[in-house]
């Protein structure tokens, strides 16, 4: 196996090539979790992996609770399948809480206050079923709790990490919260070992080939726990060493990749969010870009949020501008594109327009 094999296997295992899933929930179940602080970027991430998906079908799945958006694993939003939320939070939330501890102390947030705020949020949601962030803020303000932007974000996140609340449907353009017990039916409880084994297998099946440190970073687990997870499911994984780095991936995916890639369309150009699982889910991103383009762009924060991928590699950035009936897509390749490559990105742009149900203009 070489660097080219790594990106081919990842494109396949992440279902960016070959057959697609039938529903957004199937895609999320396969990937384990999909980073979604950029809700619309994450919707497009799912859209590229689901057959005949549109922004409307992803939104419908979200509003119906077939996919849930919450803070899990790392201190950011992810889409997760409803049946995974409880065990995943129980496995990973303690690490996220440790990370938040320093900031909570600076914000004068502690267990006593969190108990009070969570009780108030539960009471509100039992009365209303769904509530926006501003409605939660109002209730907390009424009981004398200061809720600037940061404090409110941490208060709500803490209730998410305890699997008390999760996303409700969008009302207009507003996101809402709901009680987990009302939004998600009970599922069989997993032991810690079962949960760790499941998360490990899910990651390497959907994101492999990947390294131990990639899994640790993606999941938020310690290196020790991540290694324990690998040891638990090692019989289902294949190990390979490239340039002195050890990679793991599911044995079953190696056996099916050739068939899937042979049957895949010729598409090799992708317009991705920089937070797509293909780009974000690894600590070591050298397989995507030997020139460290990804790291350079991430260091710019929200200035650059979308990347051009060709043959599995980052080759530029792109921006969108939505007008009344049109989405304008500006391509910014790092080097001038060959005509066939440019045509491939034009097609990727038109696919995005179809996803949004808008005409596409490529600039």
mmCIF file of C-alpha atoms in Angstrom:
data_model
loop_
_atom_site.group_PDB
_atom_site.id
_atom_site.type_symbol
_atom_site.label_atom_id
_atom_site.label_comp_id
_atom_site.label_asym_id
_atom_site.label_seq_id
_atom_site.Cartn_x
_atom_site.Cartn_y
_atom_site.Cartn_z
ATOM 1 C CA UNK A 1 0.000 0.000 0.000
ATOM 2 C CA UNK A 2 1.216 3.528 -0.807
ATOM 3 C CA UNK A 3 -0.080 7.101 -0.426
ATOM 4 C CA UNK A 4 -2.250 6.761 -3.541
ATOM 5 C CA UNK A 5 -3.850 3.640 -2.097
ATOM 6 C CA UNK A 6 -4.629 5.541 1.108
ATOM 7 C CA UNK A 7 -6.683 8.223 -0.633
ATOM 8 C CA UNK A 8 -8.373 5.676 -2.931
ATOM 9 C CA UNK A 9 -9.417 3.561 0.047
ATOM 10 C CA UNK A 10 -10.606 6.606 1.995
ATOM 11 C CA UNK A 11 -12.673 7.919 -0.906
ATOM 12 C CA UNK A 12 -14.227 4.489 -1.189
ATOM 13 C CA UNK A 13 -14.756 3.859 2.512
ATOM 14 C CA UNK A 14 -16.318 7.296 2.956
ATOM 15 C CA UNK A 15 -18.680 6.631 0.027
ATOM 16 C CA UNK A 16 -17.534 9.599 -2.010
ATOM 17 C CA UNK A 17 -16.924 7.103 -4.816
ATOM 18 C CA UNK A 18 -19.045 4.208 -5.973
ATOM 19 C CA UNK A 19 -22.516 3.401 -4.727
ATOM 20 C CA UNK A 20 -24.252 5.748 -2.319
ATOM 21 C CA UNK A 21 -26.459 5.344 0.730
ATOM 22 C CA UNK A 22 -30.233 5.379 0.472
ATOM 23 C CA UNK A 23 -30.824 7.735 3.419
ATOM 24 C CA UNK A 24 -28.925 10.359 5.444
ATOM 25 C CA UNK A 25 -29.273 8.173 8.539
ATOM 26 C CA UNK A 26 -27.471 5.292 6.811
ATOM 27 C CA UNK A 27 -24.609 7.642 5.908
ATOM 28 C CA UNK A 28 -24.300 8.947 9.468
ATOM 29 C CA UNK A 29 -24.468 5.439 10.912
ATOM 30 C CA UNK A 30 -21.633 4.342 8.634
ATOM 31 C CA UNK A 31 -19.414 7.347 9.368
ATOM 32 C CA UNK A 32 -20.141 7.220 13.104
ATOM 33 C CA UNK A 33 -20.365 11.003 13.363
ATOM 34 C CA UNK A 34 -20.228 13.889 10.882
ATOM 35 C CA UNK A 35 -18.777 17.200 12.042
ATOM 36 C CA UNK A 36 -21.508 19.794 11.646
ATOM 37 C CA UNK A 37 -20.769 23.152 13.220
ATOM 38 C CA UNK A 38 -21.308 24.383 9.646
ATOM 39 C CA UNK A 39 -24.809 22.941 9.278
ATOM 40 C CA UNK A 40 -25.136 23.680 5.564
ATOM 41 C CA UNK A 41 -21.641 22.414 4.786
ATOM 42 C CA UNK A 42 -22.397 19.223 6.718
ATOM 43 C CA UNK A 43 -25.687 18.828 4.837
ATOM 44 C CA UNK A 44 -23.738 18.954 1.580
ATOM 45 C CA UNK A 45 -21.294 16.393 3.014
ATOM 46 C CA UNK A 46 -24.207 14.016 3.520
ATOM 47 C CA UNK A 47 -25.701 15.001 0.173
ATOM 48 C CA UNK A 48 -22.653 13.712 -1.687
ATOM 49 C CA UNK A 49 -22.991 10.321 -0.008
ATOM 50 C CA UNK A 50 -26.758 9.788 -0.361
ATOM 51 C CA UNK A 51 -28.501 8.810 -3.578
ATOM 52 C CA UNK A 52 -30.551 11.636 -5.149
ATOM 53 C CA UNK A 53 -30.141 13.773 -2.015
ATOM 54 C CA UNK A 54 -31.105 17.428 -1.941
ATOM 55 C CA UNK A 55 -30.787 20.067 0.755
ATOM 56 C CA UNK A 56 -34.501 19.555 1.338
ATOM 57 C CA UNK A 57 -34.205 15.798 1.936
ATOM 58 C CA UNK A 58 -31.326 16.303 4.390
ATOM 59 C CA UNK A 59 -33.336 18.988 6.181
ATOM 60 C CA UNK A 60 -36.342 16.681 6.356
ATOM 61 C CA UNK A 61 -34.252 13.903 7.913
ATOM 62 C CA UNK A 62 -32.933 16.396 10.446
ATOM 63 C CA UNK A 63 -36.335 17.843 11.291
ATOM 64 C CA UNK A 64 -37.838 14.372 11.713
ATOM 65 C CA UNK A 65 -35.051 13.366 14.086
ATOM 66 C CA UNK A 66 -33.585 10.692 11.815
ATOM 67 C CA UNK A 67 -30.250 12.438 12.268
ATOM 68 C CA UNK A 68 -29.389 14.376 15.408
ATOM 69 C CA UNK A 69 -27.053 17.341 15.792
ATOM 70 C CA UNK A 70 -25.318 17.702 19.134
ATOM 71 C CA UNK A 71 -21.962 18.261 20.809
ATOM 72 C CA UNK A 72 -20.257 14.884 21.025
ATOM 73 C CA UNK A 73 -16.687 13.519 21.057
ATOM 74 C CA UNK A 74 -14.839 16.802 20.552
ATOM 75 C CA UNK A 75 -16.240 20.162 21.697
ATOM 76 C CA UNK A 76 -18.011 20.836 18.422
ATOM 77 C CA UNK A 77 -21.282 19.837 16.775
ATOM 78 C CA UNK A 78 -21.676 16.510 15.005
ATOM 79 C CA UNK A 79 -24.502 14.730 13.242
ATOM 80 C CA UNK A 80 -25.081 11.344 14.863
ATOM 81 C CA UNK A 81 -27.685 8.649 14.424
ATOM 82 C CA UNK A 82 -30.303 8.769 17.213
ATOM 83 C CA UNK A 83 -29.571 5.185 18.278
ATOM 84 C CA UNK A 84 -25.898 6.095 18.811
ATOM 85 C CA UNK A 85 -26.282 9.266 20.845
ATOM 86 C CA UNK A 86 -26.567 7.882 24.370
ATOM 87 C CA UNK A 87 -23.738 5.338 24.277
ATOM 88 C CA UNK A 88 -21.464 7.677 22.363
ATOM 89 C CA UNK A 89 -21.968 10.485 24.881
ATOM 90 C CA UNK A 90 -21.403 8.121 27.794
ATOM 91 C CA UNK A 91 -18.126 6.943 26.246
ATOM 92 C CA UNK A 92 -16.664 10.298 25.192
ATOM 93 C CA UNK A 93 -18.269 13.123 27.193
ATOM 94 C CA UNK A 94 -15.931 12.907 30.187
ATOM 95 C CA UNK A 95 -12.999 13.850 27.955
ATOM 96 C CA UNK A 96 -14.894 16.791 26.487
ATOM 97 C CA UNK A 97 -15.823 17.954 29.986
ATOM 98 C CA UNK A 98 -12.159 17.802 31.004
ATOM 99 C CA UNK A 99 -11.310 19.998 28.036
ATOM 100 C CA UNK A 100 -14.057 22.460 28.998
ATOM 101 C CA UNK A 101 -13.044 22.594 32.660
ATOM 102 C CA UNK A 102 -10.577 25.466 32.337
ATOM 103 C CA UNK A 103 -13.044 27.586 30.372
ATOM 104 C CA UNK A 104 -15.896 26.786 32.758
ATOM 105 C CA UNK A 105 -13.846 28.046 35.694
ATOM 106 C CA UNK A 106 -13.107 31.278 33.842
ATOM 107 C CA UNK A 107 -16.831 31.648 33.140
ATOM 108 C CA UNK A 108 -17.692 30.856 36.786
ATOM 109 C CA UNK A 109 -19.638 27.754 35.849
ATOM 110 C CA UNK A 110 -19.659 24.780 38.206
ATOM 111 C CA UNK A 111 -21.682 21.647 38.982
ATOM 112 C CA UNK A 112 -24.078 23.508 41.297
ATOM 113 C CA UNK A 113 -24.926 26.043 38.602
ATOM 114 C CA UNK A 114 -25.172 23.370 35.884
ATOM 115 C CA UNK A 115 -27.664 21.446 37.996
ATOM 116 C CA UNK A 116 -29.781 24.574 38.310
ATOM 117 C CA UNK A 117 -29.598 25.451 34.593
ATOM 118 C CA UNK A 118 -30.282 21.899 33.433
ATOM 119 C CA UNK A 119 -33.326 21.685 35.706
ATOM 120 C CA UNK A 120 -34.671 24.923 34.209
ATOM 121 C CA UNK A 121 -34.045 23.724 30.642
ATOM 122 C CA UNK A 122 -35.784 20.404 31.316
ATOM 123 C CA UNK A 123 -38.792 22.224 32.750
ATOM 124 C CA UNK A 124 -39.005 24.508 29.710
ATOM 125 C CA UNK A 125 -38.772 21.665 27.194
ATOM 126 C CA UNK A 126 -41.351 19.551 28.997
ATOM 127 C CA UNK A 127 -43.734 22.474 28.594
ATOM 128 C CA UNK A 128 -42.839 23.486 25.028
ATOM 129 C CA UNK A 129 -41.270 20.310 23.493
ATOM 130 C CA UNK A 130 -38.888 22.456 21.410
ATOM 131 C CA UNK A 131 -37.114 25.699 22.288
ATOM 132 C CA UNK A 132 -34.658 28.016 20.556
ATOM 133 C CA UNK A 133 -31.440 29.193 22.162
ATOM 134 C CA UNK A 134 -32.991 32.604 22.805
ATOM 135 C CA UNK A 135 -35.968 31.014 24.550
ATOM 136 C CA UNK A 136 -33.592 29.069 26.795
ATOM 137 C CA UNK A 137 -31.655 32.269 27.449
ATOM 138 C CA UNK A 138 -34.829 34.045 28.521
ATOM 139 C CA UNK A 139 -35.757 31.300 31.014
ATOM 140 C CA UNK A 140 -32.257 31.314 32.525
ATOM 141 C CA UNK A 141 -32.216 35.104 32.743
ATOM 142 C CA UNK A 142 -35.563 35.003 34.548
ATOM 143 C CA UNK A 143 -34.070 32.839 37.301
ATOM 144 C CA UNK A 144 -31.120 35.179 37.720
ATOM 145 C CA UNK A 145 -28.440 33.411 35.685
ATOM 146 C CA UNK A 146 -26.182 35.580 33.554
ATOM 147 C CA UNK A 147 -26.162 34.333 29.968
ATOM 148 C CA UNK A 148 -23.714 36.088 27.711
ATOM 149 C CA UNK A 149 -22.839 34.249 24.522
ATOM 150 C CA UNK A 150 -20.074 32.081 25.982
ATOM 151 C CA UNK A 151 -21.819 31.190 29.217
ATOM 152 C CA UNK A 152 -25.030 30.266 27.411
ATOM 153 C CA UNK A 153 -23.101 28.111 24.908
ATOM 154 C CA UNK A 154 -21.378 26.206 27.711
ATOM 155 C CA UNK A 155 -24.587 25.771 29.700
ATOM 156 C CA UNK A 156 -26.390 24.279 26.718
ATOM 157 C CA UNK A 157 -23.386 22.166 25.722
ATOM 158 C CA UNK A 158 -23.185 20.696 29.226
ATOM 159 C CA UNK A 159 -26.796 19.528 28.987
ATOM 160 C CA UNK A 160 -25.985 17.998 25.592
ATOM 161 C CA UNK A 161 -22.946 16.167 26.974
ATOM 162 C CA UNK A 162 -25.124 14.695 29.706
ATOM 163 C CA UNK A 163 -27.481 13.431 26.961
ATOM 164 C CA UNK A 164 -30.306 15.529 28.443
ATOM 165 C CA UNK A 165 -30.963 17.638 25.336
ATOM 166 C CA UNK A 166 -30.233 17.391 21.632
ATOM 167 C CA UNK A 167 -31.381 19.047 18.433
ATOM 168 C CA UNK A 168 -35.030 19.549 17.670
ATOM 169 C CA UNK A 169 -36.380 20.550 14.248
ATOM 170 C CA UNK A 170 -35.546 23.851 12.634
ATOM 171 C CA UNK A 171 -38.360 26.378 12.885
ATOM 172 C CA UNK A 172 -37.890 28.758 10.002
ATOM 173 C CA UNK A 173 -34.180 29.525 10.140
ATOM 174 C CA UNK A 174 -33.963 28.907 13.885
ATOM 175 C CA UNK A 175 -32.428 25.793 15.428
ATOM 176 C CA UNK A 176 -34.212 24.311 18.401
ATOM 177 C CA UNK A 177 -33.428 21.942 21.259
ATOM 178 C CA UNK A 178 -35.437 18.991 22.529
ATOM 179 C CA UNK A 179 -35.234 16.535 25.407
ATOM 180 C CA UNK A 180 -33.394 13.361 24.445
ATOM 181 C CA UNK A 181 -35.985 11.255 26.269
ATOM 182 C CA UNK A 182 -38.751 12.774 24.138
ATOM 183 C CA UNK A 183 -36.819 12.977 20.863
ATOM 184 C CA UNK A 184 -35.109 9.571 20.844
ATOM 185 C CA UNK A 185 -36.585 6.244 21.844
ATOM 186 C CA UNK A 186 -34.655 4.024 24.236
ATOM 187 C CA UNK A 187 -32.101 1.662 22.717
ATOM 188 C CA UNK A 188 -30.151 -1.197 24.209
ATOM 189 C CA UNK A 189 -27.485 0.138 26.568
ATOM 190 C CA UNK A 190 -23.865 -0.684 25.694
ATOM 191 C CA UNK A 191 -21.150 -1.413 28.225
ATOM 192 C CA UNK A 192 -18.037 0.751 28.030
ATOM 193 C CA UNK A 193 -16.120 -2.038 26.289
ATOM 194 C CA UNK A 194 -18.924 -2.593 23.795
ATOM 195 C CA UNK A 195 -19.122 1.141 23.081
ATOM 196 C CA UNK A 196 -15.353 1.491 22.662
ATOM 197 C CA UNK A 197 -15.199 -1.504 20.346
ATOM 198 C CA UNK A 198 -18.147 -0.207 18.287
ATOM 199 C CA UNK A 199 -16.716 3.304 17.891
ATOM 200 C CA UNK A 200 -13.296 1.930 16.948
ATOM 201 C CA UNK A 201 -14.663 -0.455 14.346
ATOM 202 C CA UNK A 202 -16.976 2.236 12.951
ATOM 203 C CA UNK A 203 -14.095 4.697 12.540
ATOM 204 C CA UNK A 204 -11.623 2.406 10.813
ATOM 205 C CA UNK A 205 -14.324 0.914 8.587
ATOM 206 C CA UNK A 206 -15.519 4.310 7.396
ATOM 207 C CA UNK A 207 -12.339 6.427 7.634
ATOM 208 C CA UNK A 208 -9.515 3.942 7.205
ATOM 209 C CA UNK A 209 -6.718 3.643 6.383
ATOM 210 C CA UNK A 210 -5.955 5.743 9.453
ATOM 211 C CA UNK A 211 -3.453 5.847 12.278
ATOM 212 C CA UNK A 212 -3.894 5.453 16.005
ATOM 213 C CA UNK A 213 -3.395 9.187 16.516
ATOM 214 C CA UNK A 214 -6.047 9.912 13.865
ATOM 215 C CA UNK A 215 -8.622 7.867 15.768
ATOM 216 C CA UNK A 216 -7.617 9.439 19.084
ATOM 217 C CA UNK A 217 -7.983 12.938 17.635
ATOM 218 C CA UNK A 218 -11.298 12.244 15.878
ATOM 219 C CA UNK A 219 -12.915 10.555 18.879
ATOM 220 C CA UNK A 220 -11.379 12.730 21.577
ATOM 221 C CA UNK A 221 -10.270 9.572 23.413
ATOM 222 C CA UNK A 222 -6.833 9.237 24.966
ATOM 223 C CA UNK A 223 -4.158 7.395 23.015
ATOM 224 C CA UNK A 224 -4.370 4.655 25.638
ATOM 225 C CA UNK A 225 -8.129 4.217 25.195
ATOM 226 C CA UNK A 226 -7.834 4.426 21.401
ATOM 227 C CA UNK A 227 -5.192 1.689 21.447
ATOM 228 C CA UNK A 228 -7.424 -0.383 23.709
ATOM 229 C CA UNK A 229 -10.200 -0.023 21.161
ATOM 230 C CA UNK A 230 -7.931 -1.210 18.347
ATOM 231 C CA UNK A 231 -6.854 -4.194 20.416
ATOM 232 C CA UNK A 232 -10.511 -5.116 20.936
ATOM 233 C CA UNK A 233 -11.341 -5.249 17.215
ATOM 234 C CA UNK A 234 -7.917 -6.106 15.789
ATOM 235 C CA UNK A 235 -9.212 -9.333 14.266
ATOM 236 C CA UNK A 236 -11.459 -7.293 11.933
ATOM 237 C CA UNK A 237 -8.700 -4.871 10.909
ATOM 238 C CA UNK A 238 -5.713 -5.002 8.604
ATOM 239 C CA UNK A 239 -2.449 -3.310 9.552
ATOM 240 C CA UNK A 240 -0.031 -1.768 7.075
ATOM 241 C CA UNK A 241 3.064 0.411 7.428
ATOM 242 C CA UNK A 242 3.860 3.223 5.000
ATOM 243 C CA UNK A 243 6.831 5.565 5.432
ATOM 244 C CA UNK A 244 7.220 4.318 8.983
ATOM 245 C CA UNK A 245 3.580 5.047 9.884
ATOM 246 C CA UNK A 246 1.151 2.312 10.915
ATOM 247 C CA UNK A 247 -2.300 2.422 9.309
ATOM 248 C CA UNK A 248 -5.400 0.397 10.151
ATOM 249 C CA UNK A 249 -8.487 -0.282 8.076
ATOM 250 C CA UNK A 250 -11.264 -2.862 7.974
ATOM 251 C CA UNK A 251 -10.349 -6.074 6.148
ATOM 252 C CA UNK A 252 -13.766 -6.170 4.503
ATOM 253 C CA UNK A 253 -13.239 -2.773 2.852
ATOM 254 C CA UNK A 254 -10.034 -3.863 1.139
ATOM 255 C CA UNK A 255 -11.884 -6.803 -0.383
ATOM 256 C CA UNK A 256 -14.723 -4.659 -1.734
ATOM 257 C CA UNK A 257 -12.821 -1.540 -2.781
ATOM 258 C CA UNK A 258 -11.590 -2.788 -6.150
ATOM 259 C CA UNK A 259 -15.101 -3.786 -7.206
ATOM 260 C CA UNK A 260 -16.574 -0.490 -6.010
ATOM 261 C CA UNK A 261 -13.887 1.580 -7.730
ATOM 262 C CA UNK A 262 -14.204 -0.405 -10.963
ATOM 263 C CA UNK A 263 -17.931 0.306 -10.922
ATOM 264 C CA UNK A 264 -17.523 3.927 -9.802
ATOM 265 C CA UNK A 265 -18.197 6.818 -12.156
ATOM 266 C CA UNK A 266 -15.154 8.625 -13.486
ATOM 267 C CA UNK A 267 -15.801 11.498 -11.082
ATOM 268 C CA UNK A 268 -12.646 12.436 -9.249
ATOM 269 C CA UNK A 269 -13.352 16.115 -8.551
ATOM 270 C CA UNK A 270 -15.114 17.154 -5.351
ATOM 271 C CA UNK A 271 -16.164 20.475 -3.855
ATOM 272 C CA UNK A 272 -16.038 19.765 -0.135
ATOM 273 C CA UNK A 273 -16.463 21.673 3.074
ATOM 274 C CA UNK A 274 -13.128 21.932 4.851
ATOM 275 C CA UNK A 275 -14.972 20.227 7.731
ATOM 276 C CA UNK A 276 -16.026 17.252 5.596
ATOM 277 C CA UNK A 277 -15.061 13.956 7.214
ATOM 278 C CA UNK A 278 -12.672 13.323 4.319
ATOM 279 C CA UNK A 279 -10.564 16.335 5.288
ATOM 280 C CA UNK A 280 -11.215 16.918 8.996
ATOM 281 C CA UNK A 281 -11.202 13.414 10.501
ATOM 282 C CA UNK A 282 -7.428 12.884 10.631
ATOM 283 C CA UNK A 283 -4.644 14.228 12.798
ATOM 284 C CA UNK A 284 -2.120 13.475 10.059
ATOM 285 C CA UNK A 285 -3.344 14.980 6.772
ATOM 286 C CA UNK A 286 -0.206 14.529 4.675
ATOM 287 C CA UNK A 287 -1.982 11.993 2.434
ATOM 288 C CA UNK A 288 -4.362 14.779 1.400
ATOM 289 C CA UNK A 289 -1.753 17.435 0.858
ATOM 290 C CA UNK A 290 1.988 17.101 1.067
ATOM 291 C CA UNK A 291 2.246 20.884 1.058
ATOM 292 C CA UNK A 292 0.140 21.164 4.237
ATOM 293 C CA UNK A 293 -2.550 23.155 2.434
ATOM 294 C CA UNK A 294 -5.203 21.930 4.858
ATOM 295 C CA UNK A 295 -3.284 23.080 7.938
ATOM 296 C CA UNK A 296 -2.607 26.471 6.371
ATOM 297 C CA UNK A 297 -6.286 26.953 5.565
ATOM 298 C CA UNK A 298 -7.482 25.799 8.989
ATOM 299 C CA UNK A 299 -5.145 28.298 10.603
ATOM 300 C CA UNK A 300 -7.135 31.022 8.808
ATOM 301 C CA UNK A 301 -10.307 30.082 10.688
ATOM 302 C CA UNK A 302 -13.510 30.950 8.867
ATOM 303 C CA UNK A 303 -11.712 32.765 6.066
ATOM 304 C CA UNK A 304 -11.511 29.565 4.009
ATOM 305 C CA UNK A 305 -14.188 26.949 4.560
ATOM 306 C CA UNK A 306 -14.265 24.912 1.352
ATOM 307 C CA UNK A 307 -11.690 22.886 -0.567
ATOM 308 C CA UNK A 308 -11.282 21.531 -4.072
ATOM 309 C CA UNK A 309 -10.292 17.841 -4.089
ATOM 310 C CA UNK A 310 -8.971 16.104 -7.187
ATOM 311 C CA UNK A 311 -7.765 12.503 -7.218
ATOM 312 C CA UNK A 312 -8.022 12.592 -3.430
ATOM 313 C CA UNK A 313 -5.736 15.623 -3.020
ATOM 314 C CA UNK A 314 -6.420 19.222 -2.021
ATOM 315 C CA UNK A 315 -5.716 21.417 -5.052
ATOM 316 C CA UNK A 316 -7.535 24.657 -4.232
ATOM 317 C CA UNK A 317 -10.437 26.389 -2.538
ATOM 318 C CA UNK A 318 -13.913 27.441 -3.621
ATOM 319 C CA UNK A 319 -16.638 29.836 -2.520
ATOM 320 C CA UNK A 320 -20.355 30.011 -3.096
ATOM 321 C CA UNK A 321 -22.663 33.001 -3.416
ATOM 322 C CA UNK A 322 -26.380 32.250 -3.378
ATOM 323 C CA UNK A 323 -28.626 34.623 -5.284
ATOM 324 C CA UNK A 324 -32.351 34.419 -5.968
ATOM 325 C CA UNK A 325 -32.344 31.474 -8.375
ATOM 326 C CA UNK A 326 -28.632 30.868 -8.797
ATOM 327 C CA UNK A 327 -25.583 29.726 -6.880
ATOM 328 C CA UNK A 328 -22.347 31.280 -8.104
ATOM 329 C CA UNK A 329 -19.308 29.098 -7.481
ATOM 330 C CA UNK A 330 -15.860 30.636 -7.620
ATOM 331 C CA UNK A 331 -13.011 28.184 -8.097
ATOM 332 C CA UNK A 332 -9.595 29.134 -6.724
ATOM 333 C CA UNK A 333 -7.138 26.387 -7.709
ATOM 334 C CA UNK A 334 -3.576 26.699 -6.439
ATOM 335 C CA UNK A 335 -2.354 26.033 -9.981
ATOM 336 C CA UNK A 336 -3.988 26.454 -13.378
ATOM 337 C CA UNK A 337 -6.260 23.494 -14.124
ATOM 338 C CA UNK A 338 -6.042 21.379 -17.229
ATOM 339 C CA UNK A 339 -9.172 21.633 -19.350
ATOM 340 C CA UNK A 340 -10.420 18.145 -18.437
ATOM 341 C CA UNK A 341 -9.876 18.831 -14.732
ATOM 342 C CA UNK A 342 -11.723 22.147 -14.998
ATOM 343 C CA UNK A 343 -14.615 20.369 -16.691
ATOM 344 C CA UNK A 344 -14.716 17.877 -13.839
ATOM 345 C CA UNK A 345 -15.034 20.703 -11.319
ATOM 346 C CA UNK A 346 -17.710 22.359 -13.430
ATOM 347 C CA UNK A 347 -19.687 19.130 -13.166
ATOM 348 C CA UNK A 348 -19.097 19.067 -9.389
ATOM 349 C CA UNK A 349 -20.422 22.622 -9.257
ATOM 350 C CA UNK A 350 -23.529 21.683 -11.206
ATOM 351 C CA UNK A 351 -24.074 18.763 -8.819
ATOM 352 C CA UNK A 352 -24.026 21.246 -5.954
ATOM 353 C CA UNK A 353 -26.552 23.417 -7.771
ATOM 354 C CA UNK A 354 -28.851 20.415 -8.202
ATOM 355 C CA UNK A 355 -28.492 19.685 -4.484
ATOM 356 C CA UNK A 356 -29.671 23.235 -3.729
ATOM 357 C CA UNK A 357 -32.268 23.199 -6.542
ATOM 358 C CA UNK A 358 -30.595 26.257 -8.044
ATOM 359 C CA UNK A 359 -29.020 27.121 -11.370
ATOM 360 C CA UNK A 360 -25.228 27.068 -11.239
ATOM 361 C CA UNK A 361 -22.775 29.652 -12.493
ATOM 362 C CA UNK A 362 -19.097 28.686 -12.368
ATOM 363 C CA UNK A 363 -16.605 31.567 -12.102
#
